[in-house]
Each structure stands twice: as structure tokens, then as C-alpha cells.
CSV table of C-alpha atoms in Angstrom, one decimal:
chain,number,residue,atom,x,y,z
F,1,MET,CA,70.6,103.4,123.8
F,2,SER,CA,69.9,106.6,121.9
F,3,GLY,CA,67.6,104.9,119.4
F,4,ARG,CA,69.8,105.7,116.4
F,5,PHE,CA,70.2,102.0,115.6
F,6,GLU,CA,67.6,99.3,115.4
F,7,ILE,CA,68.5,95.6,115.7
F,8,VAL,CA,66.9,94.0,112.7
F,9,GLN,CA,68.3,90.5,113.2
F,10,GLU,CA,70.7,88.5,115.4
F,11,PRO,CA,71.5,85.6,113.1
F,12,MET,CA,74.4,84.2,115.3
F,13,GLU,CA,75.6,84.9,118.8
F,14,GLY,CA,77.1,88.4,118.8
F,15,LEU,CA,76.4,89.1,115.2
F,16,LYS,CA,73.9,91.9,114.7
F,17,LEU,CA,72.2,93.4,111.6
F,18,LEU,CA,71.4,97.0,112.3
F,19,ARG,CA,69.3,99.6,110.6
F,20,ARG,CA,70.6,103.2,111.0
F,21,LYS,CA,67.8,105.6,111.6
F,22,ARG,CA,67.8,108.5,109.3
F,23,PHE,CA,66.6,111.9,110.4
F,24,GLY,CA,65.8,114.2,107.5
F,25,ASP,CA,63.7,116.7,105.7
F,26,GLU,CA,63.5,118.1,102.2
F,27,ARG,CA,67.2,118.9,102.3
F,28,GLY,CA,68.3,115.3,102.9
F,29,TYR,CA,69.1,113.3,106.0
F,30,LEU,CA,71.6,112.7,108.8
F,31,SER,CA,72.5,109.1,109.7
F,32,ARG,CA,74.9,108.3,112.5
F,33,LEU,CA,77.5,105.7,111.4
F,34,PHE,CA,79.0,105.0,114.8
F,35,ASP,CA,78.0,105.9,118.4
F,36,ALA,CA,80.3,104.6,121.2
F,37,GLU,CA,77.5,104.4,123.7
F,38,ASP,CA,75.1,102.6,121.4
F,39,MET,CA,77.8,100.2,120.1
F,40,SER,CA,78.9,99.4,123.7
F,41,ASP,CA,75.3,98.5,124.5
F,42,LEU,CA,75.3,96.2,121.4
F,43,GLY,CA,78.5,94.4,122.5
F,44,TRP,CA,81.3,96.5,121.0
F,45,ARG,CA,84.4,96.3,123.3
F,46,GLY,CA,87.0,99.1,123.5
F,47,GLY,CA,87.4,102.0,121.2
F,48,VAL,CA,87.8,102.5,117.4
F,49,PHE,CA,91.3,102.0,116.3
F,50,GLN,CA,90.7,102.5,112.5
F,51,ILE,CA,88.1,103.6,110.1
F,52,ASN,CA,88.7,102.3,106.6
F,53,GLU,CA,87.0,103.0,103.3
F,54,THR,CA,87.1,100.7,100.3
F,55,VAL,CA,86.1,101.7,96.8
F,56,THR,CA,85.4,98.9,94.4
F,57,LYS,CA,84.9,99.8,90.7
F,58,ARG,CA,83.5,96.6,89.2
F,59,ALA,CA,80.3,94.6,89.9
F,60,GLY,CA,81.1,91.0,90.7
F,61,THR,CA,84.3,91.7,92.7
F,62,VAL,CA,84.8,89.6,95.8
F,63,ARG,CA,86.9,90.9,98.7
F,64,GLY,CA,87.5,88.5,101.6
F,65,MET,CA,87.2,86.4,103.7
F,66,HIS,CA,89.5,88.3,106.1
F,67,TYR,CA,90.1,88.1,109.9
F,68,GLN,CA,92.8,88.7,112.5
F,69,HIS,CA,94.1,86.1,114.9
F,70,PRO,CA,94.0,86.8,118.6
F,71,PRO,CA,95.3,88.7,120.4
F,72,PHE,CA,94.6,91.2,117.6
F,73,ALA,CA,91.1,89.8,116.8
F,74,GLU,CA,88.7,92.6,115.9
F,75,ALA,CA,85.1,93.6,115.8
F,76,LYS,CA,83.9,95.5,112.7
F,77,LEU,CA,81.0,97.7,112.0
F,78,VAL,CA,80.5,97.5,108.2
F,79,THR,CA,78.4,100.0,106.2
F,80,CYS,CA,77.8,100.4,102.4
F,81,LEU,CA,77.8,104.2,101.6
F,82,ALA,CA,77.3,103.9,97.8
F,83,GLY,CA,76.1,101.0,95.7
F,84,ARG,CA,75.1,97.5,96.8
F,85,VAL,CA,77.0,94.5,98.2
F,86,GLU,CA,76.3,91.0,99.4
F,87,ASP,CA,78.1,91.1,102.7
F,88,VAL,CA,79.1,87.7,104.1
F,89,VAL,CA,80.5,86.6,107.5
F,90,VAL,CA,81.7,83.1,108.6
F,91,ASP,CA,81.8,82.1,112.2
F,92,ILE,CA,85.3,80.8,112.9
F,93,ARG,CA,85.1,80.8,116.8
F,94,ALA,CA,86.3,77.4,118.1
F,95,GLY,CA,83.5,75.6,119.9
F,96,SER,CA,80.8,77.9,118.6
F,97,PRO,CA,77.5,76.1,117.8
F,98,THR,CA,77.6,78.0,114.4
F,99,PHE,CA,81.2,77.2,113.7
F,100,LEU,CA,81.9,77.5,109.9
F,101,LYS,CA,78.4,78.6,109.2
F,102,HIS,CA,77.9,81.8,107.2
F,103,PHE,CA,75.4,84.6,107.1
F,104,SER,CA,74.9,86.9,104.2
F,105,VAL,CA,72.9,90.1,103.7
F,106,GLU,CA,72.6,92.8,101.1
F,107,LEU,CA,74.0,96.1,102.4
F,108,SER,CA,73.3,99.2,100.3
F,109,ASP,CA,73.1,103.0,100.4
F,110,ASP,CA,69.3,102.6,100.1
F,111,ASN,CA,68.5,100.1,102.9
F,112,ALA,CA,70.6,101.8,105.7
F,113,LEU,CA,71.7,98.5,107.1
F,114,SER,CA,75.0,98.0,108.8
F,115,LEU,CA,76.5,94.7,110.1
F,116,LEU,CA,78.1,94.6,113.6
F,117,ILE,CA,80.6,91.7,113.4
F,118,PRO,CA,82.1,90.5,116.6
F,119,GLU,CA,85.6,89.0,117.0
F,120,GLY,CA,86.0,85.5,115.7
F,121,PHE,CA,84.3,86.0,112.3
F,122,ALA,CA,85.8,86.1,108.8
F,123,HIS,CA,84.3,88.9,106.6
F,124,GLY,CA,84.0,89.5,102.9
F,125,PHE,CA,81.7,90.9,100.3
F,126,GLN,CA,80.7,90.9,96.7
F,127,THR,CA,79.8,94.0,94.8
F,128,ARG,CA,76.5,93.8,93.1
F,129,VAL,CA,76.9,97.0,91.1
F,130,ASP,CA,79.8,99.1,89.8
F,131,ASP,CA,81.3,101.9,92.0
F,132,VAL,CA,80.7,100.7,95.5
F,133,ARG,CA,82.0,102.5,98.6
F,134,MET,CA,82.2,100.7,102.0
F,135,ILE,CA,83.3,102.0,105.4
F,136,TYR,CA,84.5,99.9,108.3
F,137,ALA,CA,85.1,100.8,111.9
F,138,HIS,CA,87.6,98.4,113.6
F,139,SER,CA,88.0,97.7,117.3
F,140,ALA,CA,91.7,96.7,117.0
F,141,PRO,CA,94.7,97.9,115.1
F,142,TYR,CA,95.6,96.1,111.9
F,143,ARG,CA,98.6,93.8,112.4
F,144,PRO,CA,100.0,92.1,109.2
F,145,GLU,CA,101.4,89.2,111.2
F,146,ALA,CA,97.9,88.5,112.7
F,147,GLU,CA,96.2,88.4,109.3
F,148,GLY,CA,94.2,85.4,108.3
F,149,GLY,CA,91.8,84.5,105.6
F,150,LEU,CA,89.5,81.8,104.2
F,151,HIS,CA,89.2,81.1,100.5
F,152,PRO,CA,85.9,82.7,99.4
F,153,LEU,CA,85.2,79.9,96.9
F,154,ASP,CA,86.0,77.1,99.4
F,155,PRO,CA,83.3,74.4,98.9
F,156,ALA,CA,83.4,73.7,102.7
F,157,LEU,CA,82.0,77.1,103.3
F,158,ALA,CA,79.3,76.8,100.5
F,159,ILE,CA,78.9,80.5,100.0
F,160,ALA,CA,76.5,81.2,97.2
F,161,TRP,CA,77.8,84.4,95.7
F,162,PRO,CA,74.8,86.1,94.0
F,163,ILE,CA,76.5,87.0,90.7
F,164,ALA,CA,79.4,85.7,88.6
F,165,ILE,CA,82.7,86.6,90.2
F,166,GLU,CA,84.5,89.1,88.0
F,167,ALA,CA,87.5,89.9,90.2
F,168,LEU,CA,89.4,88.3,93.1
F,169,SER,CA,92.7,89.4,94.4
F,170,ASP,CA,95.8,87.2,94.3
F,171,ARG,CA,95.9,87.4,98.1
F,172,ASP,CA,92.3,86.2,98.5
F,173,ARG,CA,92.8,83.5,95.8
F,174,SER,CA,95.9,82.2,97.6
F,175,HIS,CA,94.1,81.1,100.8
F,176,ALA,CA,94.1,77.3,101.0
F,177,PRO,CA,90.8,75.4,101.3
F,178,LEU,CA,89.8,74.4,104.8
F,179,GLU,CA,91.0,71.1,106.0
F,180,PHE,CA,88.9,68.8,108.3
F,181,ASP,CA,91.0,69.8,111.3
F,182,PHE,CA,90.7,73.6,111.0
F,183,PRO,CA,90.6,74.5,114.7
F,184,GLY,CA,89.1,78.0,114.3
F,185,VAL,CA,90.2,80.8,116.6
F,186,VAL,CA,90.1,80.8,120.4
F,187,LEU,CA,89.2,84.2,121.8
């Protein structure tokens, strides 16, 4: 590895919280957002099929919890470029010892953290301030027919969103609560 990323924490198998190293001087800094060799060493499989940006205007907005079903399951590298979010992932891998457990962490432009999310996790976030910019690298192409989601307020997930929810899309609100027989995804 080039040393541009430091593993801060591995809270679940395959899930890695990374700190991007910043190289700078009085002018500012350079921070690599993605490096194919480093990501491969960290478990990223394949290439980058998409890089997406989200801009969220209002604090308290929740986006998620999204995933894609196999064979279009995807890994994501998630970074906050401006503002602060509470980033949340839920393990939905069938048979995983952390099945339906979640992990959350604050990502911000100040802390230089990124979350490397493997296939088999649902992902979402809540903006903690106004005017947030996020960037995602995806390991697989988006396929609408493979789209899945969990309700971000599902009591079975017990996600403690840090501030009052001010906005939630109709799409995210429409996900049904989990049932006791939710099988998860088989990768």
C-alpha cells in the first residue's frame, strides 16, 4: 500500500473506516480519494463503475438505507467533501455473525475519514449541518431492477439518528419494516 490511507477501525468483517492522509503546505493540501492499488489491498474487487456526488441542502435529512441485490451487489467508498454526516451501514449478508447489526460514524470535511463498504451492506446517512456534499465510488453499475432498501426508521434496526429527521424521501419512506424472516442477501 502507498500509505495514503490508514485503517482506523474494522468494525465488521470487510467494513473499513479509513483516514485519508493529507499532504500539504501553506497553500492547502492534496488528499487522494481513491487509489486502485490501495483499495485492492483493502478488499476492493474490480474497477470503479461510477462516481456519484450528492448535495443535501438541509440538516437532518436522511438518505438511505440503500443496497443492490446480487449479482449487482456493490462495494462503495464513501467520503464527505463538505459538511458533516452521520454515516450508517447495516450488515445484510445472510449468515454473517453481524447480520442486521449497524455501524455509524461521523464523516466530515474536517476529519478526512472515508468508509469502505463491502458488498452486502445497506448504506445511508443523515446530514448534521446544511449544505453537505458527499462522493461515492461504486464497484458495480447501478441497476434499477436490483435496487433494494431498508426503512431507516425500522425499529428492528434500532438506528439512533443523532438529530431530528427533517426530510426523508418518499422512496426511502416506502420501504417496509423488516419481517422476522428477512433472509438477507447471499453473495
